[in-house]
mmCIF file with all atom_site columns, C-alpha atoms in Angstrom:
data_model
loop_
_atom_site.group_PDB
_atom_site.id
_atom_site.type_symbol
_atom_site.label_atom_id
_atom_site.label_alt_id
_atom_site.label_comp_id
_atom_site.label_asym_id
_atom_site.label_entity_id
_atom_site.label_seq_id
_atom_site.pdbx_PDB_ins_code
_atom_site.Cartn_x
_atom_site.Cartn_y
_atom_site.Cartn_z
_atom_site.occupancy
_atom_site.B_iso_or_equiv
_atom_site.pdbx_formal_charge
_atom_site.auth_seq_id
_atom_site.auth_comp_id
_atom_site.auth_asym_id
_atom_site.auth_atom_id
_atom_site.pdbx_PDB_model_num
ATOM 1   C CA . MET A 1 1   ? 55.935 208.534 -30.403 1.00 79.00 ? 1   MET A CA 1
ATOM 2   C CA . SER A 1 2   ? 58.457 206.505 -32.411 1.00 95.00 ? 2   SER A CA 1
ATOM 3   C CA . VAL A 1 3   ? 61.909 206.621 -30.805 1.00 97.00 ? 3   VAL A CA 1
ATOM 4   C CA . CYS A 1 4   ? 65.049 204.653 -31.675 1.00 98.00 ? 4   CYS A CA 1
ATOM 5   C CA . ILE A 1 5   ? 68.474 204.264 -30.066 1.00 98.00 ? 5   ILE A CA 1
ATOM 6   C CA . VAL A 1 6   ? 71.774 205.321 -31.639 1.00 98.00 ? 6   VAL A CA 1
ATOM 7   C CA . ILE A 1 7   ? 75.188 204.161 -30.420 1.00 98.00 ? 7   ILE A CA 1
ATOM 8   C CA . PRO A 1 8   ? 78.227 205.859 -32.037 1.00 96.00 ? 8   PRO A CA 1
ATOM 9   C CA . ALA A 1 9   ? 81.231 203.539 -31.640 1.00 97.00 ? 9   ALA A CA 1
ATOM 10  C CA . PHE A 1 10  ? 84.946 203.486 -32.364 1.00 97.00 ? 10  PHE A CA 1
ATOM 11  C CA . ASN A 1 11  ? 87.002 200.411 -31.390 1.00 97.00 ? 11  ASN A CA 1
ATOM 12  C CA . GLU A 1 12  ? 84.582 199.315 -28.663 1.00 97.00 ? 12  GLU A CA 1
ATOM 13  C CA . GLU A 1 13  ? 84.624 195.528 -29.116 1.00 97.00 ? 13  GLU A CA 1
ATOM 14  C CA . ARG A 1 14  ? 84.974 194.998 -25.346 1.00 96.00 ? 14  ARG A CA 1
ATOM 15  C CA . SER A 1 15  ? 81.658 196.624 -24.491 1.00 96.00 ? 15  SER A CA 1
ATOM 16  C CA . ILE A 1 16  ? 79.505 197.042 -27.611 1.00 98.00 ? 16  ILE A CA 1
ATOM 17  C CA . ALA A 1 17  ? 77.646 193.706 -27.461 1.00 98.00 ? 17  ALA A CA 1
ATOM 18  C CA . ASP A 1 18  ? 76.616 194.276 -23.839 1.00 98.00 ? 18  ASP A CA 1
ATOM 19  C CA . VAL A 1 19  ? 75.467 197.843 -24.511 1.00 98.00 ? 19  VAL A CA 1
ATOM 20  C CA . VAL A 1 20  ? 73.441 196.737 -27.551 1.00 98.00 ? 20  VAL A CA 1
ATOM 21  C CA . THR A 1 21  ? 71.861 193.780 -25.754 1.00 98.00 ? 21  THR A CA 1
ATOM 22  C CA . ARG A 1 22  ? 70.772 195.888 -22.797 1.00 98.00 ? 22  ARG A CA 1
ATOM 23  C CA . SER A 1 23  ? 69.524 198.677 -25.065 1.00 98.00 ? 23  SER A CA 1
ATOM 24  C CA . LEU A 1 24  ? 67.344 196.257 -27.045 1.00 98.00 ? 24  LEU A CA 1
ATOM 25  C CA . ARG A 1 25  ? 65.539 195.321 -23.832 1.00 97.00 ? 25  ARG A CA 1
ATOM 26  C CA . SER A 1 26  ? 63.890 198.760 -24.007 1.00 96.00 ? 26  SER A CA 1
ATOM 27  C CA . GLY A 1 27  ? 61.881 197.536 -26.987 1.00 96.00 ? 27  GLY A CA 1
ATOM 28  C CA . MET A 1 28  ? 63.300 200.242 -29.256 1.00 97.00 ? 28  MET A CA 1
ATOM 29  C CA . ASP A 1 29  ? 65.288 199.698 -32.462 1.00 98.00 ? 29  ASP A CA 1
ATOM 30  C CA . VAL A 1 30  ? 69.053 200.097 -32.132 1.00 98.00 ? 30  VAL A CA 1
ATOM 31  C CA . VAL A 1 31  ? 71.535 201.345 -34.723 1.00 98.00 ? 31  VAL A CA 1
ATOM 32  C CA . VAL A 1 32  ? 75.289 201.403 -34.194 1.00 98.00 ? 32  VAL A CA 1
ATOM 33  C CA . VAL A 1 33  ? 77.356 203.875 -36.224 1.00 98.00 ? 33  VAL A CA 1
ATOM 34  C CA . ASP A 1 34  ? 80.795 202.284 -36.452 1.00 98.00 ? 34  ASP A CA 1
ATOM 35  C CA . ASP A 1 35  ? 83.180 205.164 -37.068 1.00 97.00 ? 35  ASP A CA 1
ATOM 36  C CA . GLY A 1 36  ? 85.949 203.279 -38.860 1.00 97.00 ? 36  GLY A CA 1
ATOM 37  C CA . SER A 1 37  ? 86.799 200.782 -36.110 1.00 97.00 ? 37  SER A CA 1
ATOM 38  C CA . ALA A 1 38  ? 89.822 198.550 -36.671 1.00 97.00 ? 38  ALA A CA 1
ATOM 39  C CA . ASP A 1 39  ? 88.468 195.842 -34.363 1.00 97.00 ? 39  ASP A CA 1
ATOM 40  C CA . ALA A 1 40  ? 85.332 193.657 -34.286 1.00 98.00 ? 40  ALA A CA 1
ATOM 41  C CA . THR A 1 41  ? 82.949 196.409 -33.127 1.00 98.00 ? 41  THR A CA 1
ATOM 42  C CA . ALA A 1 42  ? 80.656 196.228 -36.195 1.00 98.00 ? 42  ALA A CA 1
ATOM 43  C CA . ARG A 1 43  ? 80.463 192.427 -36.288 1.00 98.00 ? 43  ARG A CA 1
ATOM 44  C CA . LEU A 1 44  ? 79.723 192.111 -32.577 1.00 98.00 ? 44  LEU A CA 1
ATOM 45  C CA . ALA A 1 45  ? 77.084 194.840 -32.741 1.00 98.00 ? 45  ALA A CA 1
ATOM 46  C CA . GLU A 1 46  ? 75.295 193.029 -35.575 1.00 98.00 ? 46  GLU A CA 1
ATOM 47  C CA . GLN A 1 47  ? 75.492 189.704 -33.747 1.00 98.00 ? 47  GLN A CA 1
ATOM 48  C CA . ALA A 1 48  ? 73.935 191.334 -30.698 1.00 98.00 ? 48  ALA A CA 1
ATOM 49  C CA . GLY A 1 49  ? 70.966 192.487 -32.787 1.00 98.00 ? 49  GLY A CA 1
ATOM 50  C CA . ALA A 1 50  ? 71.772 196.055 -33.817 1.00 98.00 ? 50  ALA A CA 1
ATOM 51  C CA . GLN A 1 51  ? 71.581 197.524 -37.282 1.00 98.00 ? 51  GLN A CA 1
ATOM 52  C CA . VAL A 1 52  ? 74.992 198.873 -38.271 1.00 98.00 ? 52  VAL A CA 1
ATOM 53  C CA . GLU A 1 53  ? 76.098 201.830 -40.368 1.00 97.00 ? 53  GLU A CA 1
ATOM 54  C CA . ARG A 1 54  ? 79.846 201.813 -41.101 1.00 97.00 ? 54  ARG A CA 1
ATOM 55  C CA . HIS A 1 55  ? 82.384 204.499 -41.960 1.00 97.00 ? 55  HIS A CA 1
ATOM 56  C CA . SER A 1 56  ? 85.343 203.220 -43.961 1.00 95.00 ? 56  SER A CA 1
ATOM 57  C CA . ARG A 1 57  ? 87.657 205.380 -41.844 1.00 95.00 ? 57  ARG A CA 1
ATOM 58  C CA . ASN A 1 58  ? 87.484 207.239 -38.547 1.00 94.00 ? 58  ASN A CA 1
ATOM 59  C CA . GLN A 1 59  ? 85.931 210.674 -39.088 1.00 91.00 ? 59  GLN A CA 1
ATOM 60  C CA . GLY A 1 60  ? 85.055 211.871 -35.596 1.00 88.00 ? 60  GLY A CA 1
ATOM 61  C CA . LYS A 1 61  ? 82.007 211.772 -33.374 1.00 87.00 ? 61  LYS A CA 1
ATOM 62  C CA . GLY A 1 62  ? 80.382 214.768 -35.037 1.00 87.00 ? 62  GLY A CA 1
ATOM 63  C CA . VAL A 1 63  ? 80.341 212.993 -38.395 1.00 89.00 ? 63  VAL A CA 1
ATOM 64  C CA . ALA A 1 64  ? 79.017 209.821 -36.749 1.00 92.00 ? 64  ALA A CA 1
ATOM 65  C CA . ILE A 1 65  ? 76.171 211.843 -35.240 1.00 92.00 ? 65  ILE A CA 1
ATOM 66  C CA . ARG A 1 66  ? 75.301 213.335 -38.632 1.00 91.00 ? 66  ARG A CA 1
ATOM 67  C CA . THR A 1 67  ? 75.372 209.875 -40.260 1.00 94.00 ? 67  THR A CA 1
ATOM 68  C CA . ALA A 1 68  ? 72.976 208.688 -37.562 1.00 95.00 ? 68  ALA A CA 1
ATOM 69  C CA . ALA A 1 69  ? 70.734 211.730 -38.032 1.00 94.00 ? 69  ALA A CA 1
ATOM 70  C CA . ALA A 1 70  ? 70.337 210.961 -41.741 1.00 94.00 ? 70  ALA A CA 1
ATOM 71  C CA . TRP A 1 71  ? 69.597 207.290 -40.959 1.00 96.00 ? 71  TRP A CA 1
ATOM 72  C CA . VAL A 1 72  ? 66.951 208.142 -38.346 1.00 97.00 ? 72  VAL A CA 1
ATOM 73  C CA . LEU A 1 73  ? 65.242 210.788 -40.486 1.00 96.00 ? 73  LEU A CA 1
ATOM 74  C CA . ALA A 1 74  ? 65.084 208.473 -43.519 1.00 96.00 ? 74  ALA A CA 1
ATOM 75  C CA . ARG A 1 75  ? 63.184 205.918 -41.454 1.00 96.00 ? 75  ARG A CA 1
ATOM 76  C CA . GLY A 1 76  ? 60.618 208.324 -40.043 1.00 97.00 ? 76  GLY A CA 1
ATOM 77  C CA . TYR A 1 77  ? 61.377 208.209 -36.323 1.00 97.00 ? 77  TYR A CA 1
ATOM 78  C CA . ASP A 1 78  ? 60.159 211.095 -34.161 1.00 97.00 ? 78  ASP A CA 1
ATOM 79  C CA . ALA A 1 79  ? 63.318 211.115 -32.046 1.00 98.00 ? 79  ALA A CA 1
ATOM 80  C CA . ALA A 1 80  ? 66.539 209.259 -31.294 1.00 98.00 ? 80  ALA A CA 1
ATOM 81  C CA . ILE A 1 81  ? 68.346 208.633 -28.028 1.00 98.00 ? 81  ILE A CA 1
ATOM 82  C CA . PHE A 1 82  ? 72.141 208.623 -28.293 1.00 97.00 ? 82  PHE A CA 1
ATOM 83  C CA . LEU A 1 83  ? 74.363 206.853 -25.781 1.00 97.00 ? 83  LEU A CA 1
ATOM 84  C CA . ASP A 1 84  ? 78.055 206.010 -25.704 1.00 95.00 ? 84  ASP A CA 1
ATOM 85  C CA . ALA A 1 85  ? 79.362 202.550 -26.570 1.00 96.00 ? 85  ALA A CA 1
ATOM 86  C CA . ASP A 1 86  ? 81.905 202.250 -23.767 1.00 94.00 ? 86  ASP A CA 1
ATOM 87  C CA . GLY A 1 87  ? 79.468 201.366 -20.971 1.00 93.00 ? 87  GLY A CA 1
ATOM 88  C CA . GLN A 1 88  ? 79.514 204.749 -19.213 1.00 91.00 ? 88  GLN A CA 1
ATOM 89  C CA . HIS A 1 89  ? 75.782 205.141 -19.836 1.00 94.00 ? 89  HIS A CA 1
ATOM 90  C CA . LEU A 1 90  ? 73.177 202.791 -18.398 1.00 96.00 ? 90  LEU A CA 1
ATOM 91  C CA . PRO A 1 91  ? 70.761 201.528 -21.071 1.00 97.00 ? 91  PRO A CA 1
ATOM 92  C CA . GLU A 1 92  ? 68.370 200.901 -18.190 1.00 97.00 ? 92  GLU A CA 1
ATOM 93  C CA . GLU A 1 93  ? 67.897 204.697 -18.019 1.00 97.00 ? 93  GLU A CA 1
ATOM 94  C CA . LEU A 1 94  ? 66.678 205.016 -21.620 1.00 97.00 ? 94  LEU A CA 1
ATOM 95  C CA . ALA A 1 95  ? 63.079 205.152 -20.406 1.00 96.00 ? 95  ALA A CA 1
ATOM 96  C CA . ARG A 1 96  ? 63.821 208.434 -18.593 1.00 96.00 ? 96  ARG A CA 1
ATOM 97  C CA . PHE A 1 97  ? 64.538 210.142 -21.914 1.00 97.00 ? 97  PHE A CA 1
ATOM 98  C CA . GLN A 1 98  ? 61.510 208.625 -23.621 1.00 96.00 ? 98  GLN A CA 1
ATOM 99  C CA . GLU A 1 99  ? 59.236 209.709 -20.767 1.00 96.00 ? 99  GLU A CA 1
ATOM 100 C CA . CYS A 1 100 ? 60.627 213.255 -20.748 1.00 97.00 ? 100 CYS A CA 1
ATOM 101 C CA . PHE A 1 101 ? 60.179 213.514 -24.511 1.00 97.00 ? 101 PHE A CA 1
ATOM 102 C CA . GLU A 1 102 ? 56.601 212.260 -24.377 1.00 96.00 ? 102 GLU A CA 1
ATOM 103 C CA . ASN A 1 103 ? 55.745 214.671 -21.548 1.00 96.00 ? 103 ASN A CA 1
ATOM 104 C CA . THR A 1 104 ? 57.518 217.790 -22.841 1.00 96.00 ? 104 THR A CA 1
ATOM 105 C CA . GLY A 1 105 ? 58.196 217.320 -26.559 1.00 96.00 ? 105 GLY A CA 1
ATOM 106 C CA . ALA A 1 106 ? 61.640 218.866 -25.957 1.00 97.00 ? 106 ALA A CA 1
ATOM 107 C CA . ASP A 1 107 ? 63.965 219.040 -28.950 1.00 97.00 ? 107 ASP A CA 1
ATOM 108 C CA . LEU A 1 108 ? 67.166 218.341 -27.009 1.00 97.00 ? 108 LEU A CA 1
ATOM 109 C CA . ILE A 1 109 ? 67.255 216.387 -23.744 1.00 98.00 ? 109 ILE A CA 1
ATOM 110 C CA . VAL A 1 110 ? 70.680 215.958 -22.142 1.00 97.00 ? 110 VAL A CA 1
ATOM 111 C CA . GLY A 1 111 ? 71.437 213.508 -19.353 1.00 96.00 ? 111 GLY A CA 1
ATOM 112 C CA . THR A 1 112 ? 73.377 215.269 -16.615 1.00 93.00 ? 112 THR A CA 1
ATOM 113 C CA . ARG A 1 113 ? 75.793 213.407 -14.338 1.00 87.00 ? 113 ARG A CA 1
ATOM 114 C CA . MET A 1 114 ? 76.496 216.352 -12.063 1.00 81.00 ? 114 MET A CA 1
ATOM 115 C CA . ALA A 1 115 ? 73.824 215.669 -9.438  1.00 75.00 ? 115 ALA A CA 1
ATOM 116 C CA . ASP A 1 116 ? 75.590 212.437 -8.450  1.00 73.00 ? 116 ASP A CA 1
ATOM 117 C CA . ASN A 1 117 ? 79.172 212.731 -9.636  1.00 66.00 ? 117 ASN A CA 1
ATOM 118 C CA . ALA A 1 118 ? 81.126 211.248 -6.715  1.00 64.00 ? 118 ALA A CA 1
ATOM 119 C CA . SER A 1 119 ? 82.732 208.642 -8.998  1.00 65.00 ? 119 SER A CA 1
ATOM 120 C CA . MET A 1 120 ? 83.837 211.192 -11.605 1.00 73.00 ? 120 MET A CA 1
ATOM 121 C CA . PRO A 1 121 ? 87.632 211.798 -11.563 1.00 70.00 ? 121 PRO A CA 1
ATOM 122 C CA . LEU A 1 122 ? 88.463 215.196 -10.067 1.00 80.00 ? 122 LEU A CA 1
ATOM 123 C CA . VAL A 1 123 ? 90.144 216.504 -13.216 1.00 78.00 ? 123 VAL A CA 1
ATOM 124 C CA . ARG A 1 124 ? 87.128 215.540 -15.347 1.00 76.00 ? 124 ARG A CA 1
ATOM 125 C CA . LYS A 1 125 ? 84.782 217.077 -12.784 1.00 81.00 ? 125 LYS A CA 1
ATOM 126 C CA . ILE A 1 126 ? 86.617 220.420 -12.836 1.00 82.00 ? 126 ILE A CA 1
ATOM 127 C CA . ALA A 1 127 ? 86.867 220.400 -16.640 1.00 81.00 ? 127 ALA A CA 1
ATOM 128 C CA . ASN A 1 128 ? 83.177 219.553 -17.012 1.00 81.00 ? 128 ASN A CA 1
ATOM 129 C CA . ARG A 1 129 ? 82.019 222.244 -14.614 1.00 87.00 ? 129 ARG A CA 1
ATOM 130 C CA . SER A 1 130 ? 84.241 224.825 -16.328 1.00 87.00 ? 130 SER A CA 1
ATOM 131 C CA . SER A 1 131 ? 83.139 223.929 -19.853 1.00 89.00 ? 131 SER A CA 1
ATOM 132 C CA . SER A 1 132 ? 79.470 223.763 -18.826 1.00 92.00 ? 132 SER A CA 1
ATOM 133 C CA . LEU A 1 133 ? 79.715 227.226 -17.266 1.00 91.00 ? 133 LEU A CA 1
ATOM 134 C CA . MET A 1 134 ? 81.172 228.659 -20.473 1.00 90.00 ? 134 MET A CA 1
ATOM 135 C CA . VAL A 1 135 ? 78.509 226.964 -22.598 1.00 91.00 ? 135 VAL A CA 1
ATOM 136 C CA . SER A 1 136 ? 75.811 228.321 -20.258 1.00 92.00 ? 136 SER A CA 1
ATOM 137 C CA . LEU A 1 137 ? 77.100 231.869 -20.629 1.00 90.00 ? 137 LEU A CA 1
ATOM 138 C CA . VAL A 1 138 ? 77.322 231.687 -24.408 1.00 90.00 ? 138 VAL A CA 1
ATOM 139 C CA . ALA A 1 139 ? 74.022 229.828 -24.883 1.00 89.00 ? 139 ALA A CA 1
ATOM 140 C CA . GLY A 1 140 ? 72.083 232.001 -22.458 1.00 90.00 ? 140 GLY A CA 1
ATOM 141 C CA . THR A 1 141 ? 70.620 229.098 -20.487 1.00 93.00 ? 141 THR A CA 1
ATOM 142 C CA . ARG A 1 142 ? 71.791 226.913 -17.593 1.00 94.00 ? 142 ARG A CA 1
ATOM 143 C CA . VAL A 1 143 ? 73.744 223.869 -18.763 1.00 94.00 ? 143 VAL A CA 1
ATOM 144 C CA . THR A 1 144 ? 75.169 221.532 -16.122 1.00 94.00 ? 144 THR A CA 1
ATOM 145 C CA . ASP A 1 145 ? 76.819 218.790 -18.216 1.00 92.00 ? 145 ASP A CA 1
ATOM 146 C CA . SER A 1 146 ? 77.744 220.033 -21.676 1.00 90.00 ? 146 SER A CA 1
ATOM 147 C CA . GLN A 1 147 ? 79.996 217.022 -22.358 1.00 87.00 ? 147 GLN A CA 1
ATOM 148 C CA . SER A 1 148 ? 77.406 214.318 -21.699 1.00 92.00 ? 148 SER A CA 1
ATOM 149 C CA . GLY A 1 149 ? 76.912 212.054 -24.707 1.00 92.00 ? 149 GLY A CA 1
ATOM 150 C CA . TYR A 1 150 ? 73.658 210.610 -23.353 1.00 96.00 ? 150 TYR A CA 1
ATOM 151 C CA . ARG A 1 151 ? 70.990 212.733 -25.028 1.00 97.00 ? 151 ARG A CA 1
ATOM 152 C CA . LEU A 1 152 ? 67.749 212.666 -26.997 1.00 98.00 ? 152 LEU A CA 1
ATOM 153 C CA . PHE A 1 153 ? 67.233 214.557 -30.256 1.00 97.00 ? 153 PHE A CA 1
ATOM 154 C CA . SER A 1 154 ? 63.794 215.310 -31.643 1.00 97.00 ? 154 SER A CA 1
ATOM 155 C CA . ARG A 1 155 ? 63.182 215.067 -35.376 1.00 96.00 ? 155 ARG A CA 1
ATOM 156 C CA . ARG A 1 156 ? 63.469 218.852 -35.636 1.00 95.00 ? 156 ARG A CA 1
ATOM 157 C CA . MET A 1 157 ? 66.848 218.727 -33.895 1.00 95.00 ? 157 MET A CA 1
ATOM 158 C CA . LEU A 1 158 ? 68.031 215.862 -36.098 1.00 95.00 ? 158 LEU A CA 1
ATOM 159 C CA . GLU A 1 159 ? 67.145 217.817 -39.228 1.00 93.00 ? 159 GLU A CA 1
ATOM 160 C CA . ARG A 1 160 ? 69.364 220.606 -37.983 1.00 88.00 ? 160 ARG A CA 1
ATOM 161 C CA . LEU A 1 161 ? 72.247 218.283 -37.032 1.00 85.00 ? 161 LEU A CA 1
ATOM 162 C CA . ARG A 1 162 ? 72.277 216.691 -40.480 1.00 69.00 ? 162 ARG A CA 1
ATOM 163 C CA . THR A 1 163 ? 73.782 219.822 -42.011 1.00 63.00 ? 163 THR A CA 1
ATOM 164 C CA . HIS A 1 164 ? 75.328 221.781 -39.117 1.00 63.00 ? 164 HIS A CA 1
ATOM 165 C CA . GLY A 1 165 ? 78.208 221.357 -36.703 1.00 57.00 ? 165 GLY A CA 1
ATOM 166 C CA . GLY A 1 166 ? 81.798 220.192 -36.440 1.00 57.00 ? 166 GLY A CA 1
ATOM 167 C CA . VAL A 1 167 ? 83.403 216.772 -36.285 1.00 54.00 ? 167 VAL A CA 1
ATOM 168 C CA . GLY A 1 168 ? 84.956 216.448 -32.825 1.00 57.00 ? 168 GLY A CA 1
ATOM 169 C CA . PHE A 1 169 ? 83.918 216.507 -29.177 1.00 61.00 ? 169 PHE A CA 1
ATOM 170 C CA . ASP A 1 170 ? 83.239 220.264 -29.333 1.00 75.00 ? 170 ASP A CA 1
ATOM 171 C CA . PHE A 1 171 ? 80.245 219.412 -31.543 1.00 79.00 ? 171 PHE A CA 1
ATOM 172 C CA . GLU A 1 172 ? 78.310 218.267 -28.464 1.00 84.00 ? 172 GLU A CA 1
ATOM 173 C CA . SER A 1 173 ? 78.683 221.704 -26.864 1.00 87.00 ? 173 SER A CA 1
ATOM 174 C CA . GLU A 1 174 ? 78.041 223.531 -30.131 1.00 88.00 ? 174 GLU A CA 1
ATOM 175 C CA . MET A 1 175 ? 74.737 221.772 -30.695 1.00 89.00 ? 175 MET A CA 1
ATOM 176 C CA . ILE A 1 176 ? 73.450 222.941 -27.294 1.00 92.00 ? 176 ILE A CA 1
ATOM 177 C CA . ILE A 1 177 ? 74.403 226.559 -27.996 1.00 91.00 ? 177 ILE A CA 1
ATOM 178 C CA . ASP A 1 178 ? 72.868 226.553 -31.468 1.00 90.00 ? 178 ASP A CA 1
ATOM 179 C CA . ALA A 1 179 ? 69.706 224.746 -30.379 1.00 92.00 ? 179 ALA A CA 1
ATOM 180 C CA . VAL A 1 180 ? 68.967 227.297 -27.660 1.00 92.00 ? 180 VAL A CA 1
ATOM 181 C CA . ARG A 1 181 ? 69.771 230.240 -29.953 1.00 89.00 ? 181 ARG A CA 1
ATOM 182 C CA . ASP A 1 182 ? 67.456 228.855 -32.633 1.00 90.00 ? 182 ASP A CA 1
ATOM 183 C CA . GLY A 1 183 ? 64.568 228.602 -30.194 1.00 93.00 ? 183 GLY A CA 1
ATOM 184 C CA . LEU A 1 184 ? 64.559 224.817 -29.805 1.00 95.00 ? 184 LEU A CA 1
ATOM 185 C CA . THR A 1 185 ? 63.476 223.433 -26.442 1.00 96.00 ? 185 THR A CA 1
ATOM 186 C CA . TYR A 1 186 ? 66.270 222.297 -24.095 1.00 97.00 ? 186 TYR A CA 1
ATOM 187 C CA . ARG A 1 187 ? 65.835 220.033 -21.073 1.00 97.00 ? 187 ARG A CA 1
ATOM 188 C CA . GLU A 1 188 ? 68.094 218.096 -18.703 1.00 97.00 ? 188 GLU A CA 1
ATOM 189 C CA . ILE A 1 189 ? 67.400 214.910 -16.764 1.00 97.00 ? 189 ILE A CA 1
ATOM 190 C CA . PRO A 1 190 ? 69.596 213.206 -14.137 1.00 95.00 ? 190 PRO A CA 1
ATOM 191 C CA . ILE A 1 191 ? 71.562 210.100 -15.121 1.00 95.00 ? 191 ILE A CA 1
ATOM 192 C CA . SER A 1 192 ? 74.051 207.897 -13.297 1.00 91.00 ? 192 SER A CA 1
ATOM 193 C CA . CYS A 1 193 ? 77.740 208.772 -13.332 1.00 78.00 ? 193 CYS A CA 1
ATOM 194 C CA . ILE A 1 194 ? 79.789 205.656 -14.121 1.00 79.00 ? 194 ILE A CA 1
ATOM 195 C CA . TYR A 1 195 ? 83.550 205.411 -14.543 1.00 70.00 ? 195 TYR A CA 1
ATOM 196 C CA . GLY A 1 196 ? 85.382 202.108 -14.978 1.00 61.00 ? 196 GLY A CA 1
ATOM 197 C CA . GLU A 1 197 ? 88.220 200.822 -17.126 1.00 59.00 ? 197 GLU A CA 1
ATOM 198 C CA . GLU A 1 198 ? 86.881 202.251 -20.380 1.00 53.00 ? 198 GLU A CA 1
ATOM 199 C CA . LYS A 1 199 ? 89.388 204.096 -22.563 1.00 55.00 ? 199 LYS A CA 1
ATOM 200 C CA . SER A 1 200 ? 88.474 207.678 -23.379 1.00 54.00 ? 200 SER A CA 1
ATOM 201 C CA . HIS A 1 201 ? 88.914 208.953 -26.935 1.00 50.00 ? 201 HIS A CA 1
ATOM 202 C CA . TYR A 1 202 ? 89.202 212.491 -25.574 1.00 51.00 ? 202 TYR A CA 1
ATOM 203 C CA . ARG A 1 203 ? 92.500 214.185 -26.522 1.00 55.00 ? 203 ARG A CA 1
ATOM 204 C CA . PRO A 1 204 ? 93.120 216.746 -23.739 1.00 56.00 ? 204 PRO A CA 1
ATOM 205 C CA . PHE A 1 205 ? 95.186 219.375 -25.533 1.00 55.00 ? 205 PHE A CA 1
ATOM 206 C CA . ARG A 1 206 ? 93.707 219.196 -29.017 1.00 66.00 ? 206 ARG A CA 1
ATOM 207 C CA . ASP A 1 207 ? 90.088 218.846 -27.905 1.00 63.00 ? 207 ASP A CA 1
ATOM 208 C CA . ALA A 1 208 ? 90.441 221.543 -25.223 1.00 70.00 ? 208 ALA A CA 1
ATOM 209 C CA . ALA A 1 209 ? 91.870 223.920 -27.834 1.00 76.00 ? 209 ALA A CA 1
ATOM 210 C CA . GLN A 1 210 ? 88.977 223.154 -30.208 1.00 72.00 ? 210 GLN A CA 1
ATOM 211 C CA . PHE A 1 211 ? 86.495 223.795 -27.407 1.00 74.00 ? 211 PHE A CA 1
ATOM 212 C CA . LEU A 1 212 ? 88.028 227.173 -26.526 1.00 74.00 ? 212 LEU A CA 1
ATOM 213 C CA . LEU A 1 213 ? 87.994 228.182 -30.200 1.00 81.00 ? 213 LEU A CA 1
ATOM 214 C CA . LEU A 1 214 ? 84.318 227.191 -30.324 1.00 72.00 ? 214 LEU A CA 1
ATOM 215 C CA . ILE A 1 215 ? 83.501 229.364 -27.299 1.00 78.00 ? 215 ILE A CA 1
ATOM 216 C CA . ALA A 1 216 ? 85.398 232.303 -28.809 1.00 85.00 ? 216 ALA A CA 1
ATOM 217 C CA . ARG A 1 217 ? 83.613 231.912 -32.152 1.00 77.00 ? 217 ARG A CA 1
ATOM 218 C CA . LYS A 1 218 ? 80.164 231.605 -30.599 1.00 73.00 ? 218 LYS A CA 1
ATOM 219 C CA . SER A 1 219 ? 80.836 234.598 -28.328 1.00 83.00 ? 219 SER A CA 1
ATOM 220 C CA . LEU A 1 220 ? 81.749 236.711 -31.354 1.00 80.00 ? 220 LEU A CA 1
ATOM 221 C CA . GLU A 1 221 ? 78.600 235.560 -33.149 1.00 76.00 ? 221 GLU A CA 1
ATOM 222 C CA . ARG A 1 222 ? 76.563 236.746 -30.183 1.00 65.00 ? 222 ARG A CA 1
ATOM 223 C CA . LEU A 1 223 ? 78.349 240.100 -30.005 1.00 63.00 ? 223 LEU A CA 1
ATOM 224 C CA . ARG A 1 224 ? 78.382 240.834 -33.744 1.00 57.00 ? 224 ARG A CA 1
ATOM 225 C CA . PRO A 1 225 ? 74.787 242.199 -33.974 1.00 53.00 ? 225 PRO A CA 1
ATOM 226 C CA . ARG A 1 226 ? 75.496 244.567 -31.086 1.00 51.00 ? 226 ARG A CA 1
ATOM 227 C CA . LEU A 1 227 ? 78.738 245.788 -32.634 1.00 48.00 ? 227 LEU A CA 1
ATOM 228 C CA . ARG A 1 228 ? 76.902 246.689 -35.854 1.00 51.00 ? 228 ARG A CA 1
ATOM 229 C CA . ARG A 1 229 ? 74.577 249.086 -34.056 1.00 50.00 ? 229 ARG A CA 1
#
């Protein structure tokens, strides 16, 4: 099956070239979606060998994912593996996603860090477990790492993402809930948990509020058919 690699990036000039170079060793094509970076992210990604799609201004990870979905679909790939640009994901583990996809044909494969999360900061660990539990309850399936950005989307999933979803970090949880509700196949595979000096773009108060609103909205959507009876 034809699979490519997508790296959404925003002001990641410190790490993008290394992530691209290591990703290219997989033998798959690499595209970087530069979400309005003010630094040299796009130039360094191109120099490292990636194809680059650029936003003129920062629009959020959800929009970057939809831009990537349109790019992948237009070029006829069967699936795309997304990983973060900050070095938290090991490109050397890309083959795990490709193997799982070839063996199962799953529409959404999420890399979970929770089996080996000793290096994850305690606050992030608690927040991740809490959010994953809420997503599990609303989606109706077990989700262990709803915030992981390391994931594979099948073509069917990409077609859905092109027109659905929000713009922020809550989009990653929303896509899991909607995929399961729509009957798409969900799988998880273990990945390494890496934390270094990378700067998170997560905004605790604003993004937490958006996530809670998402959970409330999706819970109401699930209850609405029952309330009409």
